[in-house]
Coordinates of N, CA and C in Angstrom, one line a residue:
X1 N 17.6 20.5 19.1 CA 16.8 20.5 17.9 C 17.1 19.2 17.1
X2 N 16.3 18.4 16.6 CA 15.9 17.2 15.7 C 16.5 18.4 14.4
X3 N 16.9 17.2 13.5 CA 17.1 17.7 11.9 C 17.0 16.0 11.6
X4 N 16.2 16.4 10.3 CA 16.1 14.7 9.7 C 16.6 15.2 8.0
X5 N 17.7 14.1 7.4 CA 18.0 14.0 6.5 C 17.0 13.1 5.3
X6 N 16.8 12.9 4.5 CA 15.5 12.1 3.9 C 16.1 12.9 1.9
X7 N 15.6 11.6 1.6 CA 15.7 11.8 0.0 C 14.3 11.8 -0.3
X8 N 13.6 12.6 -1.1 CA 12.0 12.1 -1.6 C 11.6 11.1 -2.3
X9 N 10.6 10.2 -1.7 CA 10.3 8.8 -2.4 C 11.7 7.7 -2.0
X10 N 12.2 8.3 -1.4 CA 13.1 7.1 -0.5 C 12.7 6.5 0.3
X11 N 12.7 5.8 1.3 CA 13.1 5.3 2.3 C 12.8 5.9 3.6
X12 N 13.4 7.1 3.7 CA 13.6 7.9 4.5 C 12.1 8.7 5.0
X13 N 10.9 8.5 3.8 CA 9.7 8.7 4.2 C 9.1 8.1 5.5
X14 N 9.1 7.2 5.4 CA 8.8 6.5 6.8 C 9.0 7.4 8.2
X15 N 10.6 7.7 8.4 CA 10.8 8.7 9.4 C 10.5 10.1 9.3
X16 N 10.1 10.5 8.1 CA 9.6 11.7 7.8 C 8.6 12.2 8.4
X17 N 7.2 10.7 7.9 CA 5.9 10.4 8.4 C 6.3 10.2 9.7
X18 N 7.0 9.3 10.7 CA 6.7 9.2 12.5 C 7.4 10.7 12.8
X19 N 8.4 11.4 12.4 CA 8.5 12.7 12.8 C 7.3 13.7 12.8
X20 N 6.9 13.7 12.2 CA 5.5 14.8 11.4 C 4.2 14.2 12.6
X21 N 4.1 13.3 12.9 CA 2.8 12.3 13.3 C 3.2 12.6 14.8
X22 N 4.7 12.6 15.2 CA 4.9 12.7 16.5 C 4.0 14.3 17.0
X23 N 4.7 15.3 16.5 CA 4.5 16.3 16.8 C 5.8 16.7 17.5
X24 N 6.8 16.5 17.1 CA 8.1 17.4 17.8 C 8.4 18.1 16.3
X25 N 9.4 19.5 17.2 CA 9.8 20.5 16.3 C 11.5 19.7 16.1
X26 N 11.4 20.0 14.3 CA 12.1 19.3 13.6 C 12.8 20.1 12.2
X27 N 14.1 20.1 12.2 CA 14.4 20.6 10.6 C 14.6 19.2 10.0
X28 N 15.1 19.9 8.6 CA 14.7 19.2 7.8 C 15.3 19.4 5.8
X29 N 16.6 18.6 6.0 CA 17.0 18.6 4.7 C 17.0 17.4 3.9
X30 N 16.5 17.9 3.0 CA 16.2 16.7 1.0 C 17.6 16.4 0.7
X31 N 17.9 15.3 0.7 CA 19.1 15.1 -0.5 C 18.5 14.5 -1.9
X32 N 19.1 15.3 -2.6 CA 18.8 14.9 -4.2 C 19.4 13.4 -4.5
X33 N 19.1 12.2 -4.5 CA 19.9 11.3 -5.2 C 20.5 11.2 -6.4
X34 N 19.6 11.9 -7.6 CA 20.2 12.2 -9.0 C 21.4 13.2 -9.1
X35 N 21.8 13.6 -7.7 CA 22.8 14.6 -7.6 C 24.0 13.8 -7.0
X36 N 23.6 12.8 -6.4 CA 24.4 11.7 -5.5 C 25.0 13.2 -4.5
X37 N 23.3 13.7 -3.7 CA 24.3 14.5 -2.5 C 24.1 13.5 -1.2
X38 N 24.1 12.6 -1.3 CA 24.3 11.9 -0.4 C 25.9 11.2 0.0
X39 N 26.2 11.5 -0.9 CA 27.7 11.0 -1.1 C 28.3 12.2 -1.2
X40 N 28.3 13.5 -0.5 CA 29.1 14.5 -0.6 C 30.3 14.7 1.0
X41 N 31.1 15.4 0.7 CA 32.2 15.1 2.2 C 30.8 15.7 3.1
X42 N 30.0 16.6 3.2 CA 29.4 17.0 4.0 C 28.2 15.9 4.6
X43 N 27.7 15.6 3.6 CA 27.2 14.8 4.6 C 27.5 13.2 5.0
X44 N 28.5 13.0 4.6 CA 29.0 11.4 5.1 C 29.8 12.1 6.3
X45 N 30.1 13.2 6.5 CA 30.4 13.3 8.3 C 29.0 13.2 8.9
X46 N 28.1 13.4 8.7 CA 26.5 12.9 9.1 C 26.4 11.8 9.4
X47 N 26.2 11.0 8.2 CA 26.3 9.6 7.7 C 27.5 9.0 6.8
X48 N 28.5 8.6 7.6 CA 29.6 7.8 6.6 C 29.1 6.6 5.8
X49 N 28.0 6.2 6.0 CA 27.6 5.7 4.6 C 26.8 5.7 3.5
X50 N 26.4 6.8 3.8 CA 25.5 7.7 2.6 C 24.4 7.2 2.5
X51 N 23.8 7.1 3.3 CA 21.8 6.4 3.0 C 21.4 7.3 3.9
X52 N 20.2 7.5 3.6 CA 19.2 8.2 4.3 C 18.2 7.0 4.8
X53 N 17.7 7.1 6.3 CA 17.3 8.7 6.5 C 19.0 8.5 7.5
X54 N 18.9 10.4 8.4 CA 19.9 10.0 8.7 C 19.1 11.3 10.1
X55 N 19.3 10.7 11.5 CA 18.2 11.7 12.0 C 19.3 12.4 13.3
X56 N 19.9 13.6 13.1 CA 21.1 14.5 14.1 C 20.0 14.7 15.2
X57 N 20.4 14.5 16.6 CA 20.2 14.9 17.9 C 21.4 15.1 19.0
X58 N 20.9 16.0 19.9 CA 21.8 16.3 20.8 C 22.9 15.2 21.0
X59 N 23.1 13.8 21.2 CA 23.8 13.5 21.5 C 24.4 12.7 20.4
X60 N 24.3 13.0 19.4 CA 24.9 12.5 18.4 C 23.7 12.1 16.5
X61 N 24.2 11.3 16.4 CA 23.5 10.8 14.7 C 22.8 9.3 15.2
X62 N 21.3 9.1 14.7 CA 20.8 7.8 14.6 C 20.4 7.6 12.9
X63 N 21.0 6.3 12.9 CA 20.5 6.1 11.7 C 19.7 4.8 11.7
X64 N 19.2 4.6 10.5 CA 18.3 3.6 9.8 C 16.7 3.3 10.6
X65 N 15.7 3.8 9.6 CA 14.5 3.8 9.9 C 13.7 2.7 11.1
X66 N 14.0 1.8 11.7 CA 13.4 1.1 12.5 C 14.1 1.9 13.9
X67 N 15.2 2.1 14.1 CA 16.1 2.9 15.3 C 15.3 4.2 15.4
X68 N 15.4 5.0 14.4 CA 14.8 6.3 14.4 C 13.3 6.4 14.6
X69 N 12.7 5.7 14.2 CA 11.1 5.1 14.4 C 11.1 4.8 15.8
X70 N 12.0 4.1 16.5 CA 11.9 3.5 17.8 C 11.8 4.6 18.9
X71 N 13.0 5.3 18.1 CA 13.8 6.3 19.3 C 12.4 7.4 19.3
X72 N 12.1 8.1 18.2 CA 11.3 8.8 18.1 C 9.7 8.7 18.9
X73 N 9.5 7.8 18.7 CA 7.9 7.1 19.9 C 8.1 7.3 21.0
X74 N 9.4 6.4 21.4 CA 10.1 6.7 22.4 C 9.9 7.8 23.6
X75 N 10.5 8.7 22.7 CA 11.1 10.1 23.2 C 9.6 11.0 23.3
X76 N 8.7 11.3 22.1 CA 8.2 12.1 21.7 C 6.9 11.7 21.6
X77 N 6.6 10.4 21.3 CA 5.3 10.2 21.1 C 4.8 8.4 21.4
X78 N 4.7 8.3 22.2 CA 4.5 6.8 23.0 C 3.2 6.4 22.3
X79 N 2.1 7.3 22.2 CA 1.1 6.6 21.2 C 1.6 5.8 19.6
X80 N 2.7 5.9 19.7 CA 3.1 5.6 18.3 C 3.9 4.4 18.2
X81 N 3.5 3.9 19.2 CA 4.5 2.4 19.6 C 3.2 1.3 20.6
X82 N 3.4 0.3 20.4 CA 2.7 0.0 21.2 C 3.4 -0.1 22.9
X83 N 2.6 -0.2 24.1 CA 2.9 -0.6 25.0 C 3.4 -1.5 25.4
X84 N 2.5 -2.7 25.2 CA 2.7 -4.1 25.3 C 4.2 -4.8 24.7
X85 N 4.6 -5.6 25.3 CA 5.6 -5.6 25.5 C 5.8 -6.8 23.9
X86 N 4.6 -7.7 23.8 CA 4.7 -8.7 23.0 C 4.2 -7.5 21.5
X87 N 2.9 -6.5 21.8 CA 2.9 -6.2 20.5 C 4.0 -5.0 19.5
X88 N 5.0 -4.4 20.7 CA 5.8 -3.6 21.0 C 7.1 -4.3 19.7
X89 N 7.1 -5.9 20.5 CA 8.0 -6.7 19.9 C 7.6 -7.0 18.4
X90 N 6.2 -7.2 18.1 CA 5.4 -7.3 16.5 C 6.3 -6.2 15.6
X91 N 6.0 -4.9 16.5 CA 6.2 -4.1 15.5 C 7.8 -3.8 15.3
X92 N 8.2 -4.1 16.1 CA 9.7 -4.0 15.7 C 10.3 -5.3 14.7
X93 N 9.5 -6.5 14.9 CA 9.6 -7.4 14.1 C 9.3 -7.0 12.4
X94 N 8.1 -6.7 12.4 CA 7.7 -6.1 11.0 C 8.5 -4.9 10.4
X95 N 9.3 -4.0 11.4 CA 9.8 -3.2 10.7 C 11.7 -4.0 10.0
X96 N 12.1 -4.7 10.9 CA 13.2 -5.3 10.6 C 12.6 -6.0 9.4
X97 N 11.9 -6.8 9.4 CA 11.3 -7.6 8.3 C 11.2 -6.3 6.9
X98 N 10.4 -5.1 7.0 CA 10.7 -4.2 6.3 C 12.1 -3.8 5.5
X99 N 12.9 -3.6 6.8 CA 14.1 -3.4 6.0 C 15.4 -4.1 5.5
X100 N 15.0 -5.6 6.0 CA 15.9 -6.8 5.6 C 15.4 -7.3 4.2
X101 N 14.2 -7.0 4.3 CA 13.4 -8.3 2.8 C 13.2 -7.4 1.6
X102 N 12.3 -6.7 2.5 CA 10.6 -6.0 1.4 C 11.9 -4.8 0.6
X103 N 12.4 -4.2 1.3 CA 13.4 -3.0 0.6 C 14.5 -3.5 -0.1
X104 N 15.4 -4.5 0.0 CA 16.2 -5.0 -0.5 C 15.8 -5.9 -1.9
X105 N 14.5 -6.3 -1.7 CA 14.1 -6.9 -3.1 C 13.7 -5.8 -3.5
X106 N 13.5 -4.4 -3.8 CA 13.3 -3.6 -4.6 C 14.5 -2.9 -4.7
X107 N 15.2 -2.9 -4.2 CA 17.1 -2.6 -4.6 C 17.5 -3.5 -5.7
X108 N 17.5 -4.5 -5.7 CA 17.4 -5.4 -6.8 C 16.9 -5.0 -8.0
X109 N 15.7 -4.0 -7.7 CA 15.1 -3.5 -9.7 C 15.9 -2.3 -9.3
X110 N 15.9 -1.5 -9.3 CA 16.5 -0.1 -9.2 C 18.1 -0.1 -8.7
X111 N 18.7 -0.7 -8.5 CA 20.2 -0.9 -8.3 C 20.8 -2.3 -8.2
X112 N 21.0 -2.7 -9.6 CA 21.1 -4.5 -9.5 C 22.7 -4.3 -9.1
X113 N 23.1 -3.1 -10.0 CA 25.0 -3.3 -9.6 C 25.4 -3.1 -8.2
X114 N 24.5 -3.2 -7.3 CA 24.6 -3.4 -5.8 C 25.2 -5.1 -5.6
X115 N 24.6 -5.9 -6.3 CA 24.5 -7.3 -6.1 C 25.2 -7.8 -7.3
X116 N 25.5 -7.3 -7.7 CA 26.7 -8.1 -9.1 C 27.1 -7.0 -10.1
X117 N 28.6 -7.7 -10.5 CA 29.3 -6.6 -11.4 C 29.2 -6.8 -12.8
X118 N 28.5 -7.8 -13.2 CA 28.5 -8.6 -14.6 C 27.2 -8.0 -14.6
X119 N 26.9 -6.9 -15.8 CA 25.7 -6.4 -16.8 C 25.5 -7.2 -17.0
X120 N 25.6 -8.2 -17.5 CA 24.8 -9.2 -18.2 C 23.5 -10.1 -17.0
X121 N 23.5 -9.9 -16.1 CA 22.8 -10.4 -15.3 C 21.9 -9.5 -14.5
X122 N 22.1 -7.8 -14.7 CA 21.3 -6.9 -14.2 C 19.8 -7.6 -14.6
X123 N 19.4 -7.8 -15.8 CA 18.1 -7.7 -16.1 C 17.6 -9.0 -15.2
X124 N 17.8 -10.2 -15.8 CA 17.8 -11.3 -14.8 C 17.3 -10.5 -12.8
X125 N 18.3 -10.3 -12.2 CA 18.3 -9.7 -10.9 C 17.1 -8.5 -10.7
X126 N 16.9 -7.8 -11.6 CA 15.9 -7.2 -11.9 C 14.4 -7.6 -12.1
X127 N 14.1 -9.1 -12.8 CA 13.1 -9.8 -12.7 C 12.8 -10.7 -11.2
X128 N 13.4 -10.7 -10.7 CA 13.3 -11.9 -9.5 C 13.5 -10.6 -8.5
X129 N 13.9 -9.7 -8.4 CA 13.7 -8.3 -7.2 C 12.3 -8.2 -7.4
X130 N 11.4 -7.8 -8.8 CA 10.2 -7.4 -9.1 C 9.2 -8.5 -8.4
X131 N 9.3 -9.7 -8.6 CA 8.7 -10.8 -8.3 C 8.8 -10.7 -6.6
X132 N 9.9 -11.2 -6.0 CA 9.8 -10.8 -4.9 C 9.4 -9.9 -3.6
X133 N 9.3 -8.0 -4.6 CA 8.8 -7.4 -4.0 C 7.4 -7.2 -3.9
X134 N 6.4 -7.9 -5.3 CA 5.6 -8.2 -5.9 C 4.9 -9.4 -4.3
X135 N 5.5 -10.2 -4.3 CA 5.3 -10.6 -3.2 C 5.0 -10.6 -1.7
X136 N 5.9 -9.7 -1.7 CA 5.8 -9.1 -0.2 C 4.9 -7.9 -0.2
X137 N 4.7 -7.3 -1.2 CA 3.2 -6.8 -1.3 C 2.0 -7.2 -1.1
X138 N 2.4 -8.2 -1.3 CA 0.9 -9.6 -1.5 C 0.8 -9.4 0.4
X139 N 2.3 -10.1 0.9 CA 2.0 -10.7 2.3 C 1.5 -9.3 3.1
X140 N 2.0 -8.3 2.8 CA 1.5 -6.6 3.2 C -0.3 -6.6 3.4
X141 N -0.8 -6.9 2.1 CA -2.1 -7.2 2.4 C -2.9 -7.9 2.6
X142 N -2.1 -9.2 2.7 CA -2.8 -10.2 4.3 C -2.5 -9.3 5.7
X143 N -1.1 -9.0 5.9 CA -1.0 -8.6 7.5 C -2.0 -7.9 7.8
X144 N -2.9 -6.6 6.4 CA -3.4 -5.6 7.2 C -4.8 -6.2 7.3
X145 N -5.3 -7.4 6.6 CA -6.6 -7.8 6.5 C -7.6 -7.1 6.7
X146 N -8.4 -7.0 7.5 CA -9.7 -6.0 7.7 C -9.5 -5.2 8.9
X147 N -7.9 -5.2 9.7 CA -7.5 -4.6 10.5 C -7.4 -3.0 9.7
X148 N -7.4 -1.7 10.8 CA -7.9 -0.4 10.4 C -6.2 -0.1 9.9
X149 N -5.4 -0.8 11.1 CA -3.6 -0.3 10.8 C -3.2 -1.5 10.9
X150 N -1.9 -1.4 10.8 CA -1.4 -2.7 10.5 C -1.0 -3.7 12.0
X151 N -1.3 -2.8 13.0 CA -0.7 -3.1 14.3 C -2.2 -3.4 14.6
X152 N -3.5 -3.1 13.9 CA -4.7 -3.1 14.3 C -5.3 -2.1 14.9
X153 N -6.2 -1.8 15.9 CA -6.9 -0.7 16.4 C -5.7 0.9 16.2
X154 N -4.8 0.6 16.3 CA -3.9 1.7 17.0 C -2.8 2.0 16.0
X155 N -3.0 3.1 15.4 CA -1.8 3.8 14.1 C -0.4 3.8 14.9
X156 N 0.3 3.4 14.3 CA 1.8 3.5 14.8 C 2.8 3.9 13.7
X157 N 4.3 3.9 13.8 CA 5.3 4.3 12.9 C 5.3 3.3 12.1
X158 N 4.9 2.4 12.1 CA 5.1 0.8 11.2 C 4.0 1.4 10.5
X159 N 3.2 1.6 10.1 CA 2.0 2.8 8.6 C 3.0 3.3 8.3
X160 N 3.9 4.2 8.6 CA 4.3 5.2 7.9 C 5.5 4.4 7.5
X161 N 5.9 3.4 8.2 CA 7.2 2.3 6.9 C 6.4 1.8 5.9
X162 N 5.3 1.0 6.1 CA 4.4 0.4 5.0 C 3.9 1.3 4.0
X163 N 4.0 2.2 4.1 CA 3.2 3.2 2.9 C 4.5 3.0 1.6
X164 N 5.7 3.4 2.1 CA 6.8 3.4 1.2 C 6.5 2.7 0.1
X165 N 6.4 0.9 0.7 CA 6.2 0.4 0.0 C 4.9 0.0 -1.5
X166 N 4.1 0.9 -0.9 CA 3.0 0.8 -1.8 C 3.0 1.6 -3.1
X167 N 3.7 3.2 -1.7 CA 4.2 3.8 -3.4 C 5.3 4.1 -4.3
X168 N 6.5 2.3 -4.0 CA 7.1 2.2 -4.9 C 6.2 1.0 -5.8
X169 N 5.6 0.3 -5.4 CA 5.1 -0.6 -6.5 C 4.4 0.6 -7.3
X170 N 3.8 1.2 -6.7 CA 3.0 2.3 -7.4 C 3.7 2.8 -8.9
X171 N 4.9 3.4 -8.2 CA 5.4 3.7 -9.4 C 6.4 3.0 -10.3
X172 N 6.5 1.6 -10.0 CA 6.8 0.8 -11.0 C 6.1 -0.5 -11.9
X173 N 4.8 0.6 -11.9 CA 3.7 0.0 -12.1 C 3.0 -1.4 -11.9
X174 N 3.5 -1.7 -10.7 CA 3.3 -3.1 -10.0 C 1.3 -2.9 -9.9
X175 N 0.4 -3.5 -10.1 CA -0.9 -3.7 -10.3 C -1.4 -3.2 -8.2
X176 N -0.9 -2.2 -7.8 CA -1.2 -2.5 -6.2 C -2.3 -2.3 -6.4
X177 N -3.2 -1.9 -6.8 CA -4.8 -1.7 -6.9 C -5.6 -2.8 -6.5
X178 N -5.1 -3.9 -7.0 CA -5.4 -5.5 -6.9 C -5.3 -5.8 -5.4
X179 N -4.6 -5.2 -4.4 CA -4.6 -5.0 -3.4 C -5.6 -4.6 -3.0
X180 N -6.5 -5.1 -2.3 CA -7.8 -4.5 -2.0 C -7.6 -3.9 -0.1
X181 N -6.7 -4.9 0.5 CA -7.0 -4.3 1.5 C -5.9 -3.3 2.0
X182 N -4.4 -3.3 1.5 CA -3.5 -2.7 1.3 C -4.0 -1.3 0.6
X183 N -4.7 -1.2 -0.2 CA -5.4 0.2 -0.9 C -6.2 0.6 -0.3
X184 N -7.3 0.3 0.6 CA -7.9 0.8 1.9 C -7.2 1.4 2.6
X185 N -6.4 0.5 2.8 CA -5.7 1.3 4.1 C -4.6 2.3 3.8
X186 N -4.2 2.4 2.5 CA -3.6 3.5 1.5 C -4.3 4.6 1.8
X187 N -5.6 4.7 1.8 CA -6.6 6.0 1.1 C -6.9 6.3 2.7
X188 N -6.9 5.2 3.7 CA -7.3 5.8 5.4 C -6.0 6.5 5.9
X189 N -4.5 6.3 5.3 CA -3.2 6.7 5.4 C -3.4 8.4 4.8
X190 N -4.0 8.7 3.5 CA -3.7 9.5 2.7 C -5.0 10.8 3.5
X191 N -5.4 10.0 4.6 CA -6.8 10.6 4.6 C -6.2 12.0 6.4
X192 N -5.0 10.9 6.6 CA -4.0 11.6 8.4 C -3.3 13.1 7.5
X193 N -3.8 13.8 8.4 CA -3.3 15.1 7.7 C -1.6 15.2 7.7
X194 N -1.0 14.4 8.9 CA 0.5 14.7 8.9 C 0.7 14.0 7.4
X195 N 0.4 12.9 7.4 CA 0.6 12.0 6.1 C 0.6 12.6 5.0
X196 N -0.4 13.4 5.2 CA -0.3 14.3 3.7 C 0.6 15.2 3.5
X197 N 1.0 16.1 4.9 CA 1.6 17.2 4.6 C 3.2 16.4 3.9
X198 N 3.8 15.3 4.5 CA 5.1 15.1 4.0 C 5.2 14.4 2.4
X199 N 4.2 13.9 2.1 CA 3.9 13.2 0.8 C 3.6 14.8 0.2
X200 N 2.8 15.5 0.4 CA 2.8 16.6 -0.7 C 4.7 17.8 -0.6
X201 N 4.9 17.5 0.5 CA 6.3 18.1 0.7 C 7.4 17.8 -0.1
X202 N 7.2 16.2 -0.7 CA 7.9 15.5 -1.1 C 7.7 14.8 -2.2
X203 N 6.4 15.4 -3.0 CA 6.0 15.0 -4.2 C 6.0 13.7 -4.4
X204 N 5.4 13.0 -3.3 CA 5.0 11.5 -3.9 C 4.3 11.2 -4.7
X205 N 4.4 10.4 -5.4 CA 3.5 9.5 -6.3 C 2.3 9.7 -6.0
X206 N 1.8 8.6 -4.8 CA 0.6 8.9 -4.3 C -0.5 9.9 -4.0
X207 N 0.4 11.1 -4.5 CA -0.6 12.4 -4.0 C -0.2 12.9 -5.1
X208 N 0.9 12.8 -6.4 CA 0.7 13.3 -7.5 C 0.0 13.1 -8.3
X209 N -0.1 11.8 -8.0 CA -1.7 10.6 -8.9 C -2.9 11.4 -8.4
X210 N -2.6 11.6 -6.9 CA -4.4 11.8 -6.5 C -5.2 12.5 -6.8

C-alpha cells in the first residue's frame, strides 16, 4: 500500500494530483506546517529532512516531487509520462527546472531566514524572490501557449507540478489573471475531476476563490 505524506498548499500537491490522476489505491496523511509536524521524531524517521511530499512504498521512502511523479507514471500510470524518449526527457526537464528555480524563488518570500541570518536583509530577499517568481510565471505562460497541457496534446504529472505554482502567486496576490494562457489552462486543470477532488481535500486557494 502507497501512503503519501503532503502539507496543504505545499509542494507536495503536485504528488497529490499524479497520485489521485493515476488511479492507485493510496493513504494519505496532512502535516500541519503551523504545527511544524513535519519536524516531529515520527515523521523524520519517514523523512529525515522534514519536507514533504514524502511517498512510503513497499520497498522503502521516495522523496521529492519529480522522483515520486516519475516513479508513480512509471509504476501505475504510463499515460502520465510521455513515451518518447526526447519528450519523456522535456518533462523531466521542466520538472527539475520546477524544483531548482520556480520553488526556491518563492522560498525566498515565505522563508528568507533559509538564505540569510541578518533580519535586516529579509525584506530585500523577499523583493527579488517576488520578482523572480513573478517571472517564472511569466515563462509558465509562454511554455503553455495555445498548447491544451503543458507537454501539449497529452496531460501529464508536470500539470499537476504547474498548478502549485499558480496558486501560490494566487495567494500572494501576484496579478496571475494577467496570465491569459496560464489561466486557461488553470480553469481546463480545475475542470479534471481528480484535480478537484485533492484541491477541495486540501482547501486550496483556487477552489476556495471559486
Amino acid at each position: 500500500m502507497l501512503k503519501l505524506y503532503y502539507a496543504p498548499g505545499a509542494c507536495s500537491t503536485a504528488s497529490h494530483i499524479g497520485l489521485e490522476e493515476s488511479g492507485a489505491k493510496f493513504d494519505s496523511q496532512a502535516l500541519a506546517f503551523a504545527k511544524n509536524e513535519q519536524k516531529t521524531p515520527e515523521y523524520l524517521k519517514v523523512n529525515p529532512r522534514g519536507r514533504v511530499p514524502a511517498l512510503v512504498i513497499d520497498e522503502g521512502t521516495i522523496v521529492e516531487n519529480t522522483a515520486i511523479l516519475d516513479f508513480v507514471a512509471s509504476k501505475y500510470a504510463p499515460h502520465l509520462m510521455p513515451s518518447d524518449p526526447v519528450q519523456r526527457a522535456r518533462a523531466i526537464s521542466l520538472m527539475a527546472w520546477f524544483s531548482n528555480n520556480v520553488h526556491p524563488s518563492f522560498t525566498h518570500i515565505s522563508r528568507p531566514e533559509r538564505f540569510a541570518t541578518d533580519p535586516g536583509v529579509f525584506d530585500h530577499l523577499k523583493a527579488v524572490g517576488r520578482e523572480n517568481f513573478h517571472n517564472a510565471l511569466k515563462e509558465i505562460d509562454g511554455i503553455i501557449g495555445s498548447k491544451q497541457w503543458i507537454l501539449g496534446d497529452q496531460f501529464s504529472v508536470v500539470d499537476g507540478y504547474a498548478l502549485v505554482f499558480y496558486g501560490w502567486g494566487k495567494r500572494i496576490g501576484l496579478p496571475v489573471e494577467e496570465l491569459k494562457n496560464y489561466t486557461a489552462w488553470k480553469d481546463r486543470m480545475l475542470a479534471r475531476p481528480a484535480v478537484r477532488r485533492v484541491l477541495e481535500r486540501e482547501n486550496n486557494v483556487l477552489v476556495a476563490a471559486a
